[in-house]
mmCIF file of C-alpha atoms and ligand atoms in Angstrom:
data_model
loop_
_atom_site.group_PDB
_atom_site.id
_atom_site.type_symbol
_atom_site.label_atom_id
_atom_site.label_comp_id
_atom_site.label_asym_id
_atom_site.label_seq_id
_atom_site.Cartn_x
_atom_site.Cartn_y
_atom_site.Cartn_z
ATOM 1 C CA MET A 1 197.745 140.002 186.826
ATOM 2 C CA VAL A 2 200.892 138.003 187.063
ATOM 3 C CA PRO A 3 204.031 140.294 187.047
ATOM 4 C CA ASP A 4 205.879 140.087 184.226
ATOM 5 C CA GLU A 5 208.995 139.271 185.440
ATOM 6 C CA PHE A 6 207.450 135.841 186.282
ATOM 7 C CA SER A 7 206.318 134.889 182.985
ATOM 8 C CA VAL A 8 208.562 132.120 180.946
ATOM 9 C CA ALA A 9 209.853 134.580 178.501
ATOM 10 C CA SER A 10 211.026 136.735 181.032
ATOM 11 C CA VAL A 11 212.694 134.534 182.899
ATOM 12 C CA GLU A 12 214.702 133.080 179.956
ATOM 13 C CA ALA A 13 215.693 136.548 179.093
ATOM 14 C CA ALA A 14 217.224 137.147 182.417
ATOM 15 C CA SER A 15 219.030 134.189 182.162
ATOM 16 C CA VAL A 16 221.464 134.626 179.267
ATOM 17 C CA ASP A 17 225.017 135.256 180.369
ATOM 18 C CA ALA A 18 223.628 135.263 184.051
ATOM 19 C CA PHE A 19 225.385 134.715 187.213
ATOM 20 C CA ARG A 20 225.290 130.561 187.758
ATOM 21 C CA PRO A 21 227.825 129.611 190.006
ATOM 22 C CA TYR A 22 227.115 125.496 190.013
ATOM 23 C CA ALA A 23 226.543 125.382 186.257
ATOM 24 C CA ALA A 24 230.111 124.458 185.125
ATOM 25 C CA PHE A 25 230.662 121.868 187.834
ATOM 26 C CA LEU A 26 226.994 120.621 187.197
ATOM 27 C CA ARG A 27 227.774 119.971 183.407
ATOM 28 C CA SER A 28 231.045 118.825 184.173
ATOM 29 C CA GLY A 29 230.656 115.145 183.318
ATOM 30 C CA GLU A 30 233.282 114.524 186.296
ATOM 31 C CA PRO A 31 234.861 112.058 187.089
ATOM 32 C CA TYR A 32 234.456 110.559 183.937
ATOM 33 C CA THR A 33 235.406 113.468 181.804
ATOM 34 C CA SER A 34 238.879 113.687 183.237
ATOM 35 C CA ILE A 35 239.177 109.672 183.282
ATOM 36 C CA PHE A 36 238.524 109.204 179.286
ATOM 37 C CA LEU A 37 240.274 112.418 178.500
ATOM 38 C CA ASN A 38 243.543 111.402 180.170
ATOM 39 C CA ASN A 39 242.783 107.694 179.520
ATOM 40 C CA PRO A 40 241.274 107.276 176.309
ATOM 41 C CA TRP A 41 242.098 103.052 176.375
ATOM 42 C CA LEU A 42 239.131 103.246 179.281
ATOM 43 C CA LEU A 43 236.363 103.944 176.485
ATOM 44 C CA PRO A 44 233.966 100.867 176.398
ATOM 45 C CA PRO A 45 233.495 99.058 173.278
ATOM 46 C CA LYS A 46 230.348 100.113 171.045
ATOM 47 C CA ALA A 47 227.320 97.959 171.677
ATOM 48 C CA GLY A 48 227.367 94.584 169.355
ATOM 49 C CA ALA A 49 231.074 95.173 168.406
ATOM 50 C CA GLU A 50 233.760 92.487 168.250
ATOM 51 C CA LEU A 51 236.400 92.955 171.103
ATOM 52 C CA GLU A 52 239.978 94.072 169.849
ATOM 53 C CA TRP A 53 242.984 92.295 171.197
ATOM 54 C CA GLY A 54 246.330 93.529 171.290
ATOM 55 C CA GLN A 55 245.730 97.157 171.177
ATOM 56 C CA GLY A 56 245.878 98.444 174.827
ATOM 57 C CA TRP A 57 242.025 98.189 175.621
ATOM 58 C CA TYR A 58 241.019 98.106 179.547
ATOM 59 C CA TYR A 59 239.542 94.690 179.106
ATOM 60 C CA ASP A 60 242.519 93.196 177.502
ATOM 61 C CA THR A 61 244.282 92.281 180.701
ATOM 62 C CA THR A 62 245.467 89.612 183.274
ATOM 63 C CA VAL A 63 246.081 89.213 186.950
ATOM 64 C CA ALA A 64 248.604 91.217 188.991
ATOM 65 C CA ARG A 65 250.929 88.716 189.106
ATOM 66 C CA LYS A 66 251.180 88.452 185.522
ATOM 67 C CA HIS A 67 250.976 91.972 184.755
ATOM 68 C CA ASP A 68 253.542 93.749 183.204
ATOM 69 C CA TYR A 69 252.688 97.065 185.394
ATOM 70 C CA TRP A 70 251.630 95.314 188.503
ATOM 71 C CA ARG A 71 253.841 92.376 188.912
ATOM 72 C CA ASN A 72 256.228 93.854 190.921
ATOM 73 C CA ILE A 73 253.933 95.854 193.283
ATOM 74 C CA VAL A 74 252.838 94.707 196.680
ATOM 75 C CA LEU A 75 248.811 94.480 196.071
ATOM 76 C CA PRO A 76 246.084 93.104 198.500
ATOM 77 C CA THR A 77 245.725 89.537 198.592
ATOM 78 C CA PRO A 78 243.228 87.186 200.580
ATOM 79 C CA THR A 79 243.459 87.216 204.434
ATOM 80 C CA LYS A 80 242.313 87.145 207.679
ATOM 81 C CA ASP A 81 244.064 89.853 209.265
ATOM 82 C CA LEU A 82 241.916 92.705 210.188
ATOM 83 C CA GLN A 83 244.570 95.458 210.276
ATOM 84 C CA GLN A 84 245.827 94.029 206.973
ATOM 85 C CA LEU A 85 242.500 94.445 205.742
ATOM 86 C CA ARG A 86 241.892 97.587 206.776
ATOM 87 C CA ARG A 87 245.108 99.235 205.531
ATOM 88 C CA ASN A 88 244.393 97.700 201.662
ATOM 89 C CA LEU A 89 240.908 99.045 201.698
ATOM 90 C CA TYR A 90 242.306 102.716 202.453
ATOM 91 C CA GLU A 91 245.450 102.092 200.666
ATOM 92 C CA TRP A 92 244.306 100.544 197.374
ATOM 93 C CA GLY A 93 240.579 100.773 197.413
ATOM 94 C CA PHE A 94 240.142 97.137 197.907
ATOM 95 C CA CYS A 95 240.758 93.936 200.136
ATOM 96 C CA LEU A 96 240.140 90.294 200.137
ATOM 97 C CA LEU A 97 238.791 88.328 203.129
ATOM 98 C CA GLU A 98 240.017 85.021 202.789
ATOM 99 C CA ASP A 99 237.282 82.151 203.358
ATOM 100 C CA GLY A 100 234.702 84.605 203.977
ATOM 101 C CA LEU A 101 232.288 81.996 203.033
ATOM 102 C CA SER A 102 233.141 78.670 204.081
ATOM 103 C CA SER A 103 233.091 75.913 201.520
ATOM 104 C CA GLU A 104 229.865 74.795 202.244
ATOM 105 C CA GLN A 105 228.356 78.097 202.711
ATOM 106 C CA CYS A 106 229.899 79.067 199.126
ATOM 107 C CA ALA A 107 228.450 75.990 197.362
ATOM 108 C CA ARG A 108 225.193 76.147 199.097
ATOM 109 C CA ILE A 109 224.914 79.664 197.534
ATOM 110 C CA ARG A 110 226.184 78.987 194.526
ATOM 111 C CA ARG A 111 224.010 75.988 193.941
ATOM 112 C CA ARG A 112 220.894 78.596 195.042
ATOM 113 C CA VAL A 113 221.943 81.086 192.505
ATOM 114 C CA GLU A 114 222.363 78.915 189.603
ATOM 115 C CA ASP A 115 219.299 77.177 189.958
ATOM 116 C CA GLN A 116 217.241 80.785 190.523
ATOM 117 C CA ALA A 117 219.061 82.500 187.174
ATOM 118 C CA ALA A 118 218.391 79.159 185.013
ATOM 119 C CA ALA A 119 214.546 79.223 186.276
ATOM 120 C CA GLU A 120 214.295 83.125 185.698
ATOM 121 C CA ARG A 121 215.771 82.135 182.202
ATOM 122 C CA ALA A 122 213.332 79.306 181.306
ATOM 123 C CA LEU A 123 210.561 81.982 182.388
ATOM 124 C CA GLY A 124 211.735 84.456 180.408
ATOM 125 C CA ILE A 125 211.374 86.879 183.133
ATOM 126 C CA ALA A 126 215.567 87.373 183.459
ATOM 127 C CA TYR A 127 217.761 90.670 183.561
ATOM 128 C CA LEU A 128 220.298 90.554 180.601
ATOM 129 C CA VAL A 129 222.627 92.901 179.392
ATOM 130 C CA GLU A 130 225.567 92.602 177.447
ATOM 131 C CA SER A 131 227.763 91.906 179.893
ATOM 132 C CA GLN A 132 225.907 89.689 182.716
ATOM 133 C CA GLN A 133 222.601 88.238 183.925
ATOM 134 C CA HIS A 134 221.327 89.990 187.050
ATOM 135 C CA VAL A 135 219.386 88.195 189.390
ATOM 136 C CA TRP A 136 217.491 90.969 191.587
ATOM 137 C CA SER A 137 215.650 91.022 194.715
ATOM 138 C CA LEU A 138 217.396 88.024 196.310
ATOM 139 C CA VAL A 139 216.103 88.940 199.743
ATOM 140 C CA ASN A 140 213.096 86.909 198.679
ATOM 141 C CA LYS A 141 214.690 84.150 196.885
ATOM 142 C CA GLY A 142 216.320 81.762 199.855
ATOM 143 C CA ALA A 143 217.394 81.916 203.718
ATOM 144 C CA ASP A 144 220.912 82.555 203.007
ATOM 145 C CA PHE A 145 220.738 85.818 201.220
ATOM 146 C CA VAL A 146 218.672 87.120 203.981
ATOM 147 C CA GLY A 147 221.475 85.659 206.085
ATOM 148 C CA LEU A 148 224.054 87.475 203.920
ATOM 149 C CA LEU A 149 221.944 90.708 204.596
ATOM 150 C CA GLU A 150 222.083 90.575 208.175
ATOM 151 C CA HIS A 151 225.888 89.268 208.099
ATOM 152 C CA ASP A 152 224.663 85.969 209.771
ATOM 153 C CA PRO A 153 228.004 83.738 210.308
ATOM 154 C CA ALA A 154 225.510 80.873 209.437
ATOM 155 C CA ALA A 155 225.452 82.390 206.011
ATOM 156 C CA VAL A 156 228.696 84.187 205.832
ATOM 157 C CA GLN A 157 231.450 82.894 208.510
ATOM 158 C CA ALA A 158 233.255 86.358 208.188
ATOM 159 C CA GLY A 159 229.793 88.339 208.889
ATOM 160 C CA PRO A 160 231.054 90.078 211.998
ATOM 161 C CA MET A 161 234.514 91.218 210.042
ATOM 162 C CA ILE A 162 232.579 92.577 207.078
ATOM 163 C CA GLU A 163 229.970 94.403 209.149
ATOM 164 C CA ARG A 164 233.070 95.982 211.346
ATOM 165 C CA LEU A 165 234.805 97.324 208.044
ATOM 166 C CA LEU A 166 231.031 98.546 206.901
ATOM 167 C CA ASP A 167 230.491 100.388 210.520
ATOM 168 C CA GLU A 168 234.403 101.986 210.054
ATOM 169 C CA THR A 169 233.949 102.822 206.696
ATOM 170 C CA LEU A 170 230.549 104.137 206.428
ATOM 171 C CA GLY A 171 229.658 105.308 209.846
ATOM 172 C CA PRO A 172 227.007 103.453 211.831
ATOM 173 C CA GLY A 173 223.577 102.886 210.844
ATOM 174 C CA TRP A 174 224.187 102.241 207.081
ATOM 175 C CA ASN A 175 221.812 100.687 205.014
ATOM 176 C CA HIS A 176 221.710 98.074 201.884
ATOM 177 C CA PHE A 177 221.926 99.701 198.487
ATOM 178 C CA SER A 178 221.348 96.124 196.769
ATOM 179 C CA LEU A 179 222.002 92.553 196.911
ATOM 180 C CA LEU A 180 222.258 90.750 193.465
ATOM 181 C CA ALA A 181 223.742 87.993 191.545
ATOM 182 C CA ASN A 182 226.276 89.106 188.534
ATOM 183 C CA ILE A 183 226.415 86.162 186.135
ATOM 184 C CA SER A 184 228.806 86.650 183.396
ATOM 185 C CA TYR A 185 228.308 84.619 180.063
ATOM 186 C CA PRO A 186 231.295 83.048 177.600
ATOM 187 C CA GLY A 187 232.569 85.421 175.626
ATOM 188 C CA CYS A 188 230.577 88.285 177.169
ATOM 189 C CA HIS A 189 231.321 92.125 176.730
ATOM 190 C CA PRO A 190 233.320 93.778 179.378
ATOM 191 C CA GLN A 191 231.366 96.217 181.627
ATOM 192 C CA PRO A 192 232.132 100.036 181.133
ATOM 193 C CA MET A 193 234.777 100.681 183.938
ATOM 194 C CA HIS A 194 232.793 102.752 186.812
ATOM 195 C CA GLN A 195 232.193 103.726 189.954
ATOM 196 C CA ASP A 196 229.513 102.309 192.067
ATOM 197 C CA GLN A 197 229.047 105.800 193.679
ATOM 198 C CA THR A 198 228.404 107.244 190.163
ATOM 199 C CA TRP A 199 225.181 108.337 191.349
ATOM 200 C CA ILE A 200 226.362 111.174 193.243
ATOM 201 C CA ALA A 201 228.773 112.361 190.183
ATOM 202 C CA PRO A 202 229.654 115.145 189.826
ATOM 203 C CA ILE A 203 230.172 115.056 193.442
ATOM 204 C CA ASN A 204 233.524 113.226 194.321
ATOM 205 C CA THR A 205 233.870 112.535 198.115
ATOM 206 C CA GLY A 206 237.612 112.912 199.045
ATOM 207 C CA GLU A 207 237.615 112.147 202.349
ATOM 208 C CA ALA A 208 235.595 108.508 202.243
ATOM 209 C CA PRO A 209 233.425 107.232 200.172
ATOM 210 C CA VAL A 210 229.608 106.871 200.434
ATOM 211 C CA LEU A 211 229.383 103.197 199.063
ATOM 212 C CA LEU A 212 231.230 100.311 199.949
ATOM 213 C CA ASN A 213 230.846 97.202 197.691
ATOM 214 C CA THR A 214 230.851 93.669 199.362
ATOM 215 C CA MET A 215 231.560 90.727 196.401
ATOM 216 C CA TYR A 216 231.117 87.111 197.207
ATOM 217 C CA VAL A 217 233.018 84.985 194.895
ATOM 218 C CA LEU A 218 231.540 81.925 194.574
ATOM 219 C CA GLN A 219 233.922 79.906 191.976
ATOM 220 C CA ASP A 220 237.614 80.327 191.296
ATOM 221 C CA VAL A 221 237.964 83.801 189.484
ATOM 222 C CA ASN A 222 240.890 84.831 187.382
ATOM 223 C CA GLU A 223 241.730 86.456 183.902
ATOM 224 C CA HIS A 224 240.231 83.527 182.047
ATOM 225 C CA ASN A 225 236.843 83.358 183.447
ATOM 226 C CA GLY A 226 236.485 87.109 184.102
ATOM 227 C CA GLY A 227 237.734 88.134 187.377
ATOM 228 C CA THR A 228 236.282 91.439 188.017
ATOM 229 C CA LEU A 229 238.750 94.458 186.362
ATOM 230 C CA LEU A 230 240.194 96.877 189.329
ATOM 231 C CA VAL A 231 242.383 99.683 188.893
ATOM 232 C CA PRO A 232 243.947 99.622 192.434
ATOM 233 C CA GLY A 233 244.452 102.584 194.112
ATOM 234 C CA ALA A 234 242.011 104.579 191.682
ATOM 235 C CA HIS A 235 239.372 105.246 194.458
ATOM 236 C CA ARG A 236 241.654 108.490 194.886
ATOM 237 C CA ALA A 237 241.713 111.210 192.357
ATOM 238 C CA ASN A 238 245.034 111.588 190.902
ATOM 239 C CA GLY A 239 244.845 114.509 188.750
ATOM 240 C CA THR A 240 245.804 118.100 189.389
ATOM 241 C CA PRO A 241 243.771 121.383 189.292
ATOM 242 C CA GLU A 242 244.852 121.642 185.634
ATOM 243 C CA THR A 243 243.945 118.180 184.462
ATOM 244 C CA GLY A 244 240.829 117.722 186.549
ATOM 245 C CA LEU A 245 239.969 115.313 188.906
ATOM 246 C CA TYR A 246 242.042 112.177 187.274
ATOM 247 C CA GLY A 247 245.155 112.336 185.127
ATOM 248 C CA PRO A 248 246.908 108.956 183.567
ATOM 249 C CA LEU A 249 245.858 105.883 185.210
ATOM 250 C CA PRO A 250 247.641 102.367 185.174
ATOM 251 C CA LYS A 251 245.976 99.664 183.503
ATOM 252 C CA PRO A 252 243.425 97.225 185.631
ATOM 253 C CA ILE A 253 244.235 93.930 186.378
ATOM 254 C CA ASN A 254 241.647 91.146 186.793
ATOM 255 C CA LEU A 255 240.875 89.866 189.994
ATOM 256 C CA GLU A 256 242.229 86.661 191.174
ATOM 257 C CA ALA A 257 240.652 85.102 194.212
ATOM 258 C CA PRO A 258 239.718 81.350 195.129
ATOM 259 C CA ALA A 259 235.921 80.730 195.447
ATOM 260 C CA GLY A 260 234.641 81.791 199.244
ATOM 261 C CA THR A 261 236.847 85.017 199.154
ATOM 262 C CA VAL A 262 235.251 88.153 200.160
ATOM 263 C CA LEU A 263 236.125 91.213 197.985
ATOM 264 C CA MET A 264 235.527 94.679 199.643
ATOM 265 C CA PHE A 265 235.758 97.598 197.639
ATOM 266 C CA ASP A 266 235.289 101.432 197.719
ATOM 267 C CA GLY A 267 232.607 103.054 195.887
ATOM 268 C CA ARG A 268 235.233 105.366 194.159
ATOM 269 C CA LEU A 269 237.317 102.282 193.045
ATOM 270 C CA LEU A 270 237.199 102.250 188.965
ATOM 271 C CA HIS A 271 236.315 98.799 188.498
ATOM 272 C CA GLY A 272 233.964 96.751 185.775
ATOM 273 C CA GLY A 273 232.952 93.355 184.772
ATOM 274 C CA ALA A 274 235.213 91.656 182.903
ATOM 275 C CA VAL A 275 235.143 89.601 179.758
ATOM 276 C CA ASN A 276 234.506 85.795 180.532
ATOM 277 C CA HIS A 277 237.156 83.593 178.231
ATOM 278 C CA SER A 278 235.884 80.026 179.631
ATOM 279 C CA ASP A 279 232.985 78.304 178.132
ATOM 280 C CA ASP A 280 231.053 78.301 181.688
ATOM 281 C CA PHE A 281 229.106 81.012 183.177
ATOM 282 C CA ARG A 282 230.982 83.029 186.106
ATOM 283 C CA TYR A 283 229.191 83.592 189.056
ATOM 284 C CA VAL A 284 229.318 86.509 192.002
ATOM 285 C CA LEU A 285 227.183 88.326 194.185
ATOM 286 C CA THR A 286 227.420 91.986 194.892
ATOM 287 C CA ASN A 287 226.101 93.654 198.023
ATOM 288 C CA SER A 288 226.609 97.492 198.068
ATOM 289 C CA CYS A 289 226.056 99.521 201.190
ATOM 290 C CA VAL A 290 225.394 102.903 201.634
ATOM 291 C CA LYS A 291 225.241 106.022 203.766
ATOM 292 C CA PRO A 292 221.552 106.044 205.226
ATOM 293 C CA TRP A 293 220.233 109.096 203.353
ATOM 294 C CA ALA A 294 220.813 107.691 199.749
ATOM 295 C CA ARG A 295 218.102 106.910 197.946
ATOM 296 C CA GLN A 296 218.284 102.756 197.464
ATOM 297 C CA GLN A 297 219.015 100.762 194.081
ATOM 298 C CA GLU A 298 216.363 98.324 195.254
ATOM 299 C CA ASN A 299 213.462 99.387 196.457
ATOM 300 C CA PHE A 300 213.476 97.073 199.596
ATOM 301 C CA VAL A 301 210.245 98.693 201.278
ATOM 302 C CA LEU A 302 208.297 97.953 198.345
ATOM 303 C CA GLU A 303 210.088 94.719 197.212
ATOM 304 C CA VAL A 304 210.587 92.511 200.280
ATOM 305 C CA SER A 305 207.472 89.850 200.060
ATOM 306 C CA PRO A 306 204.889 89.345 202.536
ATOM 307 C CA GLU A 307 206.438 86.279 203.512
ATOM 308 C CA VAL A 308 210.084 87.527 204.218
ATOM 309 C CA LEU A 309 208.726 90.547 205.938
ATOM 310 C CA ALA A 310 206.710 88.563 208.466
ATOM 311 C CA ASN A 311 209.760 86.912 209.531
ATOM 312 C CA ALA A 312 212.029 89.763 209.310
ATOM 313 C CA SER A 313 214.377 90.349 211.980
ATOM 314 C CA ASP A 314 214.820 94.019 213.377
ATOM 315 C CA LYS A 315 218.312 93.967 212.178
ATOM 316 C CA LEU A 316 217.153 93.151 208.697
ATOM 317 C CA LEU A 317 214.527 95.802 208.781
ATOM 318 C CA TRP A 318 216.623 98.210 209.636
ATOM 319 C CA ARG A 319 219.168 97.658 207.195
ATOM 320 C CA MET A 320 216.719 97.452 204.364
ATOM 321 C CA GLY A 321 215.786 101.251 205.309
ATOM 322 C CA PHE A 322 212.818 100.229 207.164
ATOM 323 C CA GLN A 323 213.611 102.513 210.118
ATOM 324 C CA SER A 324 212.519 106.195 209.278
ATOM 325 C CA SER A 325 213.506 109.514 211.210
ATOM 326 C CA ILE A 326 213.009 112.995 211.029
ATOM 327 C CA THR A 327 214.870 113.215 207.726
ATOM 328 C CA ALA A 328 213.824 110.205 206.106
ATOM 329 C CA GLY A 329 211.009 107.680 205.189
ATOM 330 C CA LEU A 330 208.057 109.638 206.934
ATOM 331 C CA VAL A 331 204.489 108.343 205.561
ATOM 332 C CA GLU A 332 201.921 110.983 205.961
ATOM 333 C CA GLY A 333 204.257 112.352 208.899
ATOM 334 C CA TYR A 334 204.556 109.094 210.555
ATOM 335 C CA GLY A 335 208.026 108.288 211.219
ATOM 336 C CA TYR A 336 209.250 111.914 212.100
ATOM 337 C CA ARG A 337 209.509 111.009 215.891
ATOM 338 C CA GLY A 338 211.649 107.993 214.714
ATOM 339 C CA THR A 339 214.969 107.569 215.795
ATOM 340 C CA GLY A 340 216.265 105.621 212.808
ATOM 341 C CA ARG A 341 217.699 103.074 214.683
ATOM 342 C CA GLN A 342 216.994 99.236 214.945
ATOM 343 C CA GLY A 343 213.727 98.012 216.705
ATOM 344 C CA ASP A 344 212.314 101.640 217.228
ATOM 345 C CA ARG A 345 208.822 100.938 216.925
ATOM 346 C CA VAL A 346 207.926 104.725 216.246
ATOM 347 C CA GLY A 347 209.803 104.810 213.164
ATOM 348 C CA SER A 348 209.094 101.196 211.618
ATOM 349 C CA LEU A 349 208.087 101.172 208.018
ATOM 350 C CA ARG A 350 206.899 97.303 208.501
ATOM 351 C CA GLU A 351 203.682 98.483 210.025
ATOM 352 C CA VAL A 352 203.140 100.799 206.888
ATOM 353 C CA ARG A 353 203.974 98.266 204.530
ATOM 354 C CA ARG A 354 201.316 95.678 206.356
ATOM 355 C CA GLU A 355 198.700 98.629 205.786
ATOM 356 C CA LEU A 356 199.731 98.977 202.303
ATOM 357 C CA ASP A 357 199.347 95.126 201.726
ATOM 358 C CA ARG A 358 195.925 95.540 203.376
ATOM 359 C CA GLY A 359 194.967 98.332 201.260
ATOM 360 C CA TYR A 360 196.030 101.673 202.507
ATOM 361 C CA HIS A 361 193.526 104.679 202.978
ATOM 362 C CA HIS A 362 195.601 108.031 202.699
ATOM 363 C CA VAL A 363 194.230 111.074 204.831
ATOM 364 C CA GLY A 364 193.900 113.378 201.838
ATOM 365 C CA GLU A 365 192.082 116.906 201.604
ATOM 366 C CA LEU A 366 190.072 117.388 204.583
ATOM 367 C CA SER A 367 188.093 120.293 205.801
ATOM 368 C CA MET A 368 186.159 121.608 209.074
ATOM 369 C CA ASP A 369 182.727 122.283 206.669
ATOM 370 C CA THR A 370 182.768 118.432 206.430
ATOM 371 C CA ILE A 371 184.720 116.990 209.578
ATOM 372 C CA GLU A 372 181.713 114.996 210.404
ATOM 373 C CA SER A 373 181.721 113.009 207.493
ATOM 374 C CA VAL A 374 185.447 111.491 208.310
ATOM 375 C CA ASP A 375 185.429 107.960 208.972
ATOM 376 C CA LEU A 376 188.520 108.095 211.260
ATOM 377 C CA GLU A 377 188.466 104.193 211.497
ATOM 378 C CA ALA A 378 188.937 103.765 208.145
ATOM 379 C CA LEU A 379 192.303 105.947 208.139
ATOM 380 C CA SER A 380 195.441 103.705 207.707
ATOM 381 C CA LEU A 381 197.150 106.774 209.790
ATOM 382 C CA MET A 382 195.383 106.489 212.395
ATOM 383 C CA ARG A 383 195.802 102.757 212.878
ATOM 384 C CA LEU A 384 199.653 103.202 212.371
ATOM 385 C CA GLN A 385 199.662 106.221 215.181
ATOM 386 C CA ARG A 386 197.374 104.164 217.470
ATOM 387 C CA GLU A 387 199.691 100.971 217.436
ATOM 388 C CA ASN A 388 202.743 102.685 217.224
ATOM 389 C CA GLU A 389 203.072 106.397 218.463
ATOM 390 C CA GLU A 390 203.560 106.057 222.080
ATOM 391 C CA PHE A 391 203.743 109.641 222.388
ATOM 392 C CA ARG A 392 200.110 110.232 221.205
ATOM 393 C CA ASN A 393 198.315 109.753 224.260
ATOM 394 C CA ASN A 394 195.275 111.567 225.686
ATOM 395 C CA GLU A 395 197.231 114.719 227.119
ATOM 396 C CA HIS A 396 198.780 114.990 223.435
ATOM 397 C CA ILE A 397 195.448 114.732 221.457
ATOM 398 C CA GLU A 398 193.706 116.950 224.041
ATOM 399 C CA SER A 399 196.560 119.560 223.160
ATOM 400 C CA MET A 400 195.389 119.576 219.782
ATOM 401 C CA ALA A 401 191.637 120.235 220.627
ATOM 402 C CA LYS A 402 192.742 123.000 222.937
ATOM 403 C CA LEU A 403 194.859 124.627 220.171
ATOM 404 C CA ASN A 404 191.465 124.686 218.010
ATOM 405 C CA ASP A 405 189.638 126.031 220.770
ATOM 406 C CA PHE A 406 191.873 128.960 221.344
ATOM 407 C CA ILE A 407 191.793 129.710 217.416
ATOM 408 C CA ALA A 408 188.197 129.635 218.125
ATOM 409 C CA SER A 409 188.179 132.100 220.891
ATOM 410 C CA ARG A 410 190.075 134.414 219.387
ATOM 411 C CA GLN A 411 187.966 134.429 216.039
ATOM 412 C CA ARG A 412 185.161 135.232 218.334
ATOM 413 C CA ASP A 413 186.702 138.205 220.326
HETATM 414 FE FE1 LIG B 1 230.098 98.211 189.922
#
């Protein structure tokens, strides 16, 4: 007989007006509750609705130098000065790397993205939303995208500088969250304003972001063709304990930057895709990077093609989340002794993916009663262990037998 306290009805009854210390926080809807309460002009347009101009909506804006509020405030402009970039990123939540892509790199990547996006539309497999076409899994769609994920100077000349800012902001060992193309259409809707680290809401990290986004600007962008909307400085909560996380905010600007600029922005910065008033598409790439414990937006371990996997550098694998360790990415226990670091074989999920591609055989339910019938050679885990776990030597395996002998002798006594 199950004790009555455990019944669904009893659990319900014991939960009325109960001590639930986290309930209000979990239901708070922050940071958006205080953002929209104190700034109702930030509410997004309804799906399919006509956009309204001259009424103060967030998307009805312009670049900083033409903006009533921002024109007299010194905001980040494109620079190659690393000291300046650090300060801009900290103070305003974003910075702009001048000529982060060379003109050749920018033109080459833009051509590849345009062609890929057109082909996905032609086949009817593209991903469209009201504000943008997204091209996902770029890792499989061209060598330059692999180069971007590795911050290889052959693909992005500012690679070493971008990597340094990532290391300093997220700490070492960060992973890629995603790499995609964001293509806005002529006359598209704006995106709702958001923080890219929304997936941890209502947790709001005051000290540092858990996500840093790198945007590759593939043509000149401005207020006309949909330069991304940014609220400078809105990576820091500005509310009081009485009003919530956010109080009244200044209006956003449109990003103004020449082709080849690399925008890096804090995962807490309020931003959104802008309206494209031009008669052409607007192309940017976004590459978010996150703390290594975060679940990634793109499931790179499943997504990466066998061909890309076969040629993947240790660095690419590491950044895509292929290095497991005691707290992350274990498969049937394999990876527990991994370090999570680049090139560590004991924690490499590349070997697991190869087994999966071949047809993985799981360990499943075992019993001493049927131990003789187990085909050890058929288990994928056994192959992974044999090929990668150096610590699994004869002595280690004998120690397991000794433990079984010990238990058997205890049972005899
Ligand atoms: Fe975003």
